[in-house]
Amino acid sequence: MSLASTRWQYLYFTPNKLAWNQERSWQILERYHRSLGSLLNFTLSLDVMGLSLRDLQEALYHLLGSVLFVSAINRVTIEAQVHMDSHRQAKLVQTPPILIVDGVWVDIQYASAETKVDRAGHVRQLRQAQDRVVLTALAVWPDGNHEVLHYEIAEQEDIQGWETFFAHLIERGLDPAAVELVVSDGSLGLPAAMTKHLPQAKQQRCITHKVRRIQDYLSYAQLPTQTEQGQALKPSEAKSQRRYQIQSDAYDIYKAEDEAAAQQRLAAFVEKWQALEPKAVKTFERDIKLTFSFYSFDELLHPRIRTSNLIERLFEEFRRKSDEIGAFPNEQSCLTIFFLVVQRDQAKHDRSSMAKN
């Protein structure tokens, strides 16, 4: 992403002069047009990595010799919206065989019906933070490479939200018949949306979500009171040991070479834990077939497509930035920051791939 061709008009001041620079392009940027393209990209990178606008103000002073107003620095991020819009609207040239989909929740401010009168006597419309979800699709290609394909804001992670999401992907050029697998957590609205828009695709339920949910249904019956070495075992330690053992056994199911072997391990799991933890076993067995779909694909892809971890790591980066911001002022700013996080994540992935080669 290059911002070097943009003509910037900013409010700035130096230690000796305050100037309102509206009529002409900023002379510093014009004079060092080429080099500052990289500087502005660097500024965006620092912003996404967690530096506040005040921190950026201080950092850029040492580079430019001028102190920029925070509103001026914020314009750098605003300009990235143009690139974000272009990225989200670009036509898809190819359709990946595998999609990993999920949503990350954020707070966004929207205008409300309430108003207030400020000190100057002006009537101002109040804004209120509301919950929204950024639905996201990450493409996984046969060679294992992956990239974020599409993202948009929805009111809910429900049937309507996913149907609209897939419809927009198809409008951009996604071939519904070419999608073979959709990896997700337990989103309730997703299966119905897939049936309508991606009828050929299988669903792969994330095994991490599946295994972690076991702990919510543990009864901790017949807990041991001592270790195998005869040492006393506290109740809290015994519970922790039970959680670790049953979840470890569940994960071992998915380490089998093929689905037939995984089914055998599942049968052994049920036989071992049914009497002690019937509710947990019953919950784990529900829709268990959906967690075996990854076995239909190349073994090299299994670590990438049996969980939604690839997209969860991206969301973790985005949450760190969104937590720092609080409530986004509008949807555009939310999508722009998400776009910048995606760009940074892709750059790290590219560097990692180059290092392996």
Short mmCIF file of C-alpha atoms in Angstrom, two decimals:
data_model
loop_
_atom_site.label_atom_id
_atom_site.label_comp_id
_atom_site.label_asym_id
_atom_site.label_seq_id
_atom_site.Cartn_x
_atom_site.Cartn_y
_atom_site.Cartn_z
CA MET A 1 0.00 0.00 0.00
CA SER A 2 1.53 3.28 -1.09
CA LEU A 3 0.38 6.68 0.13
CA ALA A 4 3.21 8.61 -1.51
CA SER A 5 1.12 10.01 -4.37
CA THR A 6 -1.34 11.75 -2.07
CA ARG A 7 -1.17 15.54 -1.67
CA TRP A 8 -1.49 16.39 2.03
CA GLN A 9 -2.96 19.55 3.54
CA TYR A 10 -2.43 19.60 7.29
CA LEU A 11 -2.50 21.87 10.27
CA TYR A 12 0.97 21.87 11.81
CA PHE A 13 3.22 24.02 13.96
CA THR A 14 6.91 24.33 14.62
CA PRO A 15 8.50 25.61 17.85
CA ASN A 16 8.56 29.13 16.31
CA LYS A 17 5.53 29.24 14.03
CA LEU A 18 1.87 28.20 13.91
CA ALA A 19 0.39 27.94 10.41
CA TRP A 20 -2.95 26.94 8.95
CA ASN A 21 -1.93 25.22 5.71
CA GLN A 22 -5.09 24.94 3.61
CA GLU A 23 -4.36 26.59 0.28
CA ARG A 24 -1.30 24.61 -0.79
CA SER A 25 0.21 21.18 -0.42
CA TRP A 26 2.43 20.72 2.59
CA GLN A 27 5.87 21.83 1.44
CA ILE A 28 7.71 19.21 3.47
CA LEU A 29 5.73 16.46 1.77
CA GLU A 30 6.14 18.01 -1.68
CA ARG A 31 9.87 18.48 -1.28
CA TYR A 32 10.51 14.95 -0.03
CA HIS A 33 7.63 13.39 -1.93
CA ARG A 34 9.21 10.03 -2.70
CA SER A 35 10.84 9.32 0.66
CA LEU A 36 7.83 10.39 2.69
CA GLY A 37 5.71 7.75 1.02
CA SER A 38 7.65 5.19 3.03
CA LEU A 39 7.45 7.42 6.11
CA LEU A 40 3.66 7.59 5.94
CA ASN A 41 3.44 3.84 5.52
CA PHE A 42 5.76 3.52 8.52
CA THR A 43 3.44 5.81 10.48
CA LEU A 44 0.50 3.53 9.69
CA SER A 45 2.51 0.51 10.81
CA LEU A 46 3.34 2.13 14.15
CA ASP A 47 -0.30 3.04 14.62
CA VAL A 48 -1.45 -0.54 14.08
CA MET A 49 1.33 -1.89 16.31
CA GLY A 50 -0.19 -0.01 19.23
CA LEU A 51 1.30 3.50 19.35
CA SER A 52 -1.25 6.14 20.24
CA LEU A 53 -1.62 9.30 18.17
CA ARG A 54 0.22 11.21 20.91
CA ASP A 55 3.09 8.72 20.71
CA LEU A 56 3.21 9.13 16.94
CA GLN A 57 3.25 12.90 17.38
CA GLU A 58 6.38 12.61 19.49
CA ALA A 59 8.04 10.05 17.21
CA LEU A 60 7.49 12.08 14.03
CA TYR A 61 8.89 15.23 15.64
CA HIS A 62 12.33 13.64 15.76
CA LEU A 63 12.06 12.69 12.08
CA LEU A 64 10.51 15.87 10.65
CA GLY A 65 11.70 18.51 13.08
CA SER A 66 8.11 19.72 13.35
CA VAL A 67 5.36 18.86 15.80
CA LEU A 68 2.16 17.85 14.01
CA PHE A 69 -1.24 18.31 15.50
CA VAL A 70 -2.92 15.03 16.45
CA SER A 71 -5.66 15.77 13.92
CA ALA A 72 -2.99 15.99 11.22
CA ILE A 73 -1.51 12.62 12.14
CA ASN A 74 -4.98 11.11 12.23
CA ARG A 75 -5.40 12.11 8.58
CA VAL A 76 -2.78 9.52 7.67
CA THR A 77 -5.09 6.78 8.92
CA ILE A 78 -8.10 8.41 7.29
CA GLU A 79 -6.33 8.37 3.90
CA ALA A 80 -5.91 4.60 4.26
CA GLN A 81 -9.70 4.32 3.93
CA VAL A 82 -9.33 4.82 0.18
CA HIS A 83 -7.06 1.80 -0.04
CA MET A 84 -9.35 -0.20 2.24
CA ASP A 85 -12.38 0.49 0.04
CA SER A 86 -10.45 -0.52 -3.05
CA HIS A 87 -9.31 -3.75 -1.40
CA ARG A 88 -12.80 -4.73 -0.25
CA GLN A 89 -14.44 -3.97 -3.61
CA ALA A 90 -11.83 -5.58 -5.88
CA LYS A 91 -13.08 -8.43 -8.08
CA LEU A 92 -11.95 -11.91 -7.07
CA VAL A 93 -9.89 -13.57 -9.78
CA GLN A 94 -9.85 -17.04 -8.20
CA THR A 95 -12.02 -18.91 -5.72
CA PRO A 96 -10.23 -20.77 -2.92
CA PRO A 97 -11.35 -24.34 -2.14
CA ILE A 98 -11.39 -23.62 1.60
CA LEU A 99 -12.77 -20.69 3.62
CA ILE A 100 -12.26 -20.09 7.33
CA VAL A 101 -15.02 -17.79 8.59
CA ASP A 102 -15.71 -16.12 11.92
CA GLY A 103 -16.69 -12.81 13.45
CA VAL A 104 -15.08 -10.41 15.94
CA TRP A 105 -17.23 -8.10 18.06
CA VAL A 106 -16.57 -4.35 18.36
CA ASP A 107 -18.19 -1.16 19.67
CA ILE A 108 -19.12 1.47 17.08
CA GLN A 109 -20.74 4.85 17.69
CA TYR A 110 -24.00 5.64 15.89
CA ALA A 111 -26.18 8.73 15.93
CA SER A 112 -29.11 8.46 18.34
CA ALA A 113 -32.46 10.24 18.45
CA GLU A 114 -31.37 12.22 21.52
CA THR A 115 -29.87 15.69 21.31
CA LYS A 116 -28.19 18.16 23.64
CA VAL A 117 -27.44 21.88 23.60
CA ASP A 118 -23.75 22.75 23.94
CA ARG A 119 -22.30 25.83 25.65
CA ALA A 120 -22.54 27.84 22.45
CA GLY A 121 -26.25 27.11 22.18
CA HIS A 122 -25.91 24.66 19.29
CA VAL A 123 -28.10 21.59 19.21
CA ARG A 124 -25.92 18.47 18.91
CA GLN A 125 -27.09 14.98 18.11
CA LEU A 126 -25.85 12.48 20.67
CA ARG A 127 -23.95 9.37 19.58
CA GLN A 128 -24.22 6.01 21.27
CA ALA A 129 -21.90 2.99 21.16
CA GLN A 130 -23.52 -0.19 19.86
CA ASP A 131 -22.29 -3.76 19.46
CA ARG A 132 -21.43 -4.88 15.94
CA VAL A 133 -19.56 -7.87 14.52
CA VAL A 134 -16.94 -7.85 11.76
CA LEU A 135 -17.67 -10.99 9.75
CA THR A 136 -14.53 -12.26 8.02
CA ALA A 137 -13.56 -14.91 5.46
CA LEU A 138 -9.99 -16.15 5.20
CA ALA A 139 -9.03 -18.11 2.06
CA VAL A 140 -6.82 -21.21 2.28
CA TRP A 141 -5.24 -22.40 -0.95
CA PRO A 142 -4.11 -25.96 -1.81
CA ASP A 143 -0.44 -25.04 -1.21
CA GLY A 144 -1.25 -23.91 2.34
CA ASN A 145 -1.02 -20.17 1.70
CA HIS A 146 -3.81 -18.08 3.17
CA GLU A 147 -5.17 -14.54 2.91
CA VAL A 148 -8.14 -12.53 4.13
CA LEU A 149 -10.68 -12.51 1.32
CA HIS A 150 -13.51 -10.35 2.63
CA TYR A 151 -14.82 -8.63 5.75
CA GLU A 152 -17.84 -6.51 6.57
CA ILE A 153 -19.82 -5.22 9.54
CA ALA A 154 -23.07 -6.91 10.55
CA GLU A 155 -25.53 -6.40 13.39
CA GLN A 156 -25.52 -10.08 14.35
CA GLU A 157 -23.63 -13.29 13.60
CA ASP A 158 -26.91 -14.91 12.49
CA ILE A 159 -28.47 -16.39 9.33
CA GLN A 160 -29.22 -12.99 7.82
CA GLY A 161 -25.73 -11.69 8.57
CA TRP A 162 -24.01 -14.70 6.98
CA GLU A 163 -26.39 -14.79 4.00
CA THR A 164 -25.62 -11.14 3.22
CA PHE A 165 -21.92 -11.79 3.73
CA PHE A 166 -21.81 -14.71 1.26
CA ALA A 167 -23.99 -12.82 -1.22
CA HIS A 168 -21.46 -9.97 -1.25
CA LEU A 169 -18.60 -12.45 -1.76
CA ILE A 170 -20.42 -13.96 -4.74
CA GLU A 171 -21.05 -10.47 -6.15
CA ARG A 172 -17.29 -9.90 -6.03
CA GLY A 173 -16.69 -13.02 -8.11
CA LEU A 174 -16.61 -15.98 -5.70
CA ASP A 175 -17.68 -19.20 -7.44
CA PRO A 176 -20.03 -20.97 -4.97
CA ALA A 177 -19.51 -24.35 -6.67
CA ALA A 178 -15.72 -24.14 -6.18
CA VAL A 179 -15.84 -23.81 -2.38
CA GLU A 180 -15.34 -27.30 -0.92
CA LEU A 181 -14.99 -26.60 2.81
CA VAL A 182 -15.99 -23.90 5.29
CA VAL A 183 -14.19 -23.95 8.65
CA SER A 184 -15.90 -22.25 11.59
CA ASP A 185 -16.75 -22.39 15.26
CA GLY A 186 -20.30 -23.23 16.34
CA SER A 187 -22.03 -20.21 14.76
CA LEU A 188 -25.73 -21.14 14.67
CA GLY A 189 -26.66 -19.09 11.60
CA LEU A 190 -23.86 -20.38 9.38
CA PRO A 191 -25.20 -23.82 8.25
CA ALA A 192 -28.42 -22.34 6.84
CA ALA A 193 -26.51 -19.58 5.02
CA MET A 194 -24.14 -22.19 3.57
CA THR A 195 -27.05 -24.30 2.35
CA LYS A 196 -28.38 -21.31 0.43
CA HIS A 197 -25.17 -19.82 -0.98
CA LEU A 198 -22.49 -22.57 -0.78
CA PRO A 199 -24.48 -25.78 -1.25
CA GLN A 200 -21.47 -27.87 -2.36
CA ALA A 201 -19.30 -27.04 0.64
CA LYS A 202 -18.81 -29.24 3.70
CA GLN A 203 -18.56 -27.69 7.14
CA GLN A 204 -15.56 -28.25 9.41
CA ARG A 205 -16.24 -27.41 13.04
CA CYS A 206 -13.18 -26.05 14.83
CA ILE A 207 -11.77 -28.84 17.00
CA THR A 208 -10.33 -26.32 19.47
CA HIS A 209 -13.77 -24.89 20.22
CA LYS A 210 -15.20 -28.42 20.37
CA VAL A 211 -12.64 -29.68 22.89
CA ARG A 212 -12.64 -26.56 25.06
CA ARG A 213 -16.40 -26.77 25.49
CA ILE A 214 -16.00 -30.07 27.35
CA GLN A 215 -14.98 -28.24 30.53
CA ASP A 216 -18.35 -26.47 30.71
CA TYR A 217 -20.10 -29.82 31.26
CA LEU A 218 -17.75 -31.59 33.65
CA SER A 219 -19.36 -32.94 36.84
CA TYR A 220 -16.03 -33.98 38.43
CA ALA A 221 -17.50 -37.24 39.75
CA GLN A 222 -15.28 -39.67 41.65
CA LEU A 223 -12.25 -37.41 41.77
CA PRO A 224 -9.07 -39.03 43.11
CA THR A 225 -7.88 -37.93 46.54
CA GLN A 226 -4.22 -38.74 46.00
CA THR A 227 -1.65 -38.97 43.23
CA GLU A 228 -0.29 -42.20 41.78
CA GLN A 229 2.67 -41.75 44.14
CA GLY A 230 0.31 -41.70 47.14
CA GLN A 231 0.56 -37.97 47.86
CA ALA A 232 -2.54 -36.04 48.96
CA LEU A 233 -4.40 -34.30 46.15
CA LYS A 234 -6.40 -31.13 46.81
CA PRO A 235 -9.91 -30.91 45.21
CA SER A 236 -8.81 -28.01 43.03
CA GLU A 237 -5.78 -29.98 41.84
CA ALA A 238 -7.92 -33.03 41.15
CA LYS A 239 -10.34 -30.96 39.07
CA SER A 240 -7.49 -29.44 37.09
CA GLN A 241 -6.09 -32.91 36.48
CA ARG A 242 -9.51 -34.17 35.27
CA ARG A 243 -9.86 -31.25 32.82
CA TYR A 244 -6.39 -31.81 31.43
CA GLN A 245 -6.82 -35.58 31.05
CA ILE A 246 -10.20 -35.55 29.30
CA GLN A 247 -9.28 -32.68 26.95
CA SER A 248 -5.93 -34.28 26.16
CA ASP A 249 -7.70 -37.51 25.24
CA ALA A 250 -10.14 -35.57 23.05
CA TYR A 251 -7.32 -33.82 21.17
CA ASP A 252 -5.62 -37.19 20.60
CA ILE A 253 -8.63 -38.27 18.53
CA TYR A 254 -7.73 -35.73 15.83
CA LYS A 255 -4.09 -36.82 15.70
CA ALA A 256 -5.16 -40.04 13.97
CA GLU A 257 -3.91 -40.52 10.39
CA ASP A 258 -7.38 -40.90 8.88
CA GLU A 259 -11.06 -40.69 9.80
CA ALA A 260 -11.42 -44.42 10.40
CA ALA A 261 -8.64 -44.35 13.00
CA ALA A 262 -10.16 -41.19 14.51
CA GLN A 263 -13.50 -42.98 14.90
CA GLN A 264 -11.75 -45.80 16.75
CA ARG A 265 -10.11 -43.32 19.11
CA LEU A 266 -13.49 -41.66 19.65
CA ALA A 267 -15.01 -45.00 20.66
CA ALA A 268 -12.18 -45.54 23.16
CA PHE A 269 -12.69 -42.00 24.50
CA VAL A 270 -16.41 -42.61 25.07
CA GLU A 271 -15.76 -45.95 26.78
CA LYS A 272 -13.21 -44.37 29.14
CA TRP A 273 -15.14 -41.25 30.15
CA GLN A 274 -18.85 -42.10 29.75
CA ALA A 275 -19.39 -43.26 33.33
CA LEU A 276 -17.41 -40.43 34.95
CA GLU A 277 -18.48 -37.50 32.75
CA PRO A 278 -21.71 -38.39 30.86
CA LYS A 279 -22.81 -34.79 30.15
CA ALA A 280 -19.39 -33.80 28.81
CA VAL A 281 -19.20 -36.89 26.60
CA LYS A 282 -22.74 -36.36 25.27
CA THR A 283 -21.94 -32.74 24.38
CA PHE A 284 -18.68 -33.72 22.72
CA GLU A 285 -20.35 -36.42 20.60
CA ARG A 286 -23.04 -34.02 19.33
CA ASP A 287 -22.33 -33.17 15.65
CA ILE A 288 -18.89 -34.80 16.06
CA LYS A 289 -18.99 -35.83 12.38
CA LEU A 290 -18.52 -32.17 11.41
CA THR A 291 -15.12 -32.13 13.12
CA PHE A 292 -13.81 -34.90 10.83
CA SER A 293 -14.36 -33.10 7.49
CA PHE A 294 -10.71 -32.03 7.29
CA TYR A 295 -9.72 -35.66 6.65
CA SER A 296 -11.06 -35.28 3.07
CA PHE A 297 -8.16 -32.95 2.25
CA ASP A 298 -4.41 -33.25 1.87
CA GLU A 299 -2.65 -34.17 5.11
CA LEU A 300 -0.38 -31.12 4.83
CA LEU A 301 -3.46 -28.89 5.19
CA HIS A 302 -4.81 -30.60 8.31
CA PRO A 303 -3.10 -28.33 10.89
CA ARG A 304 -4.48 -25.26 9.10
CA ILE A 305 -8.05 -26.31 8.43
CA ARG A 306 -9.16 -28.40 11.42
CA THR A 307 -9.33 -25.28 13.58
CA SER A 308 -10.17 -21.61 13.09
CA ASN A 309 -6.86 -20.61 14.71
CA LEU A 310 -5.57 -18.77 11.63
CA ILE A 311 -8.41 -16.28 11.80
CA GLU A 312 -8.46 -16.20 15.61
CA ARG A 313 -4.85 -14.99 15.68
CA LEU A 314 -5.81 -12.16 13.35
CA PHE A 315 -8.75 -11.25 15.59
CA GLU A 316 -6.45 -11.22 18.61
CA GLU A 317 -4.27 -8.56 16.96
CA PHE A 318 -7.35 -6.54 16.01
CA ARG A 319 -8.80 -6.75 19.54
CA ARG A 320 -5.62 -5.27 20.99
CA LYS A 321 -6.01 -2.25 18.74
CA SER A 322 -9.78 -1.93 19.17
CA ASP A 323 -9.47 -2.17 22.97
CA GLU A 324 -7.06 0.75 22.85
CA ILE A 325 -9.48 2.79 20.73
CA GLY A 326 -12.62 1.90 22.66
CA ALA A 327 -15.69 2.66 20.58
CA PHE A 328 -14.92 3.39 16.92
CA PRO A 329 -16.36 6.75 15.78
CA ASN A 330 -17.94 5.13 12.70
CA GLU A 331 -17.99 1.94 10.64
CA GLN A 332 -15.44 3.29 8.15
CA SER A 333 -12.80 3.82 10.83
CA CYS A 334 -13.42 0.31 12.19
CA LEU A 335 -13.00 -1.31 8.78
CA THR A 336 -9.89 0.77 8.07
CA ILE A 337 -8.13 -0.33 11.24
CA PHE A 338 -9.13 -3.91 10.50
CA PHE A 339 -7.69 -3.53 7.00
CA LEU A 340 -4.38 -2.23 8.38
CA VAL A 341 -4.18 -5.13 10.84
CA VAL A 342 -4.81 -7.52 7.94
CA GLN A 343 -2.03 -5.89 5.91
CA ARG A 344 0.41 -6.20 8.80
CA ASP A 345 -0.55 -9.83 9.40
CA GLN A 346 -0.09 -10.64 5.70
CA ALA A 347 3.34 -8.97 5.72
CA LYS A 348 4.40 -11.13 8.68
CA HIS A 349 3.12 -14.23 6.88
CA ASP A 350 5.05 -13.30 3.72
CA ARG A 351 8.26 -12.76 5.71
CA SER A 352 7.81 -16.11 7.41
CA SER A 353 7.30 -17.85 4.06
CA MET A 354 10.43 -16.23 2.63
CA ALA A 355 12.48 -17.29 5.65
CA LYS A 356 11.39 -20.94 5.21
CA ASN A 357 12.33 -20.84 1.53
#
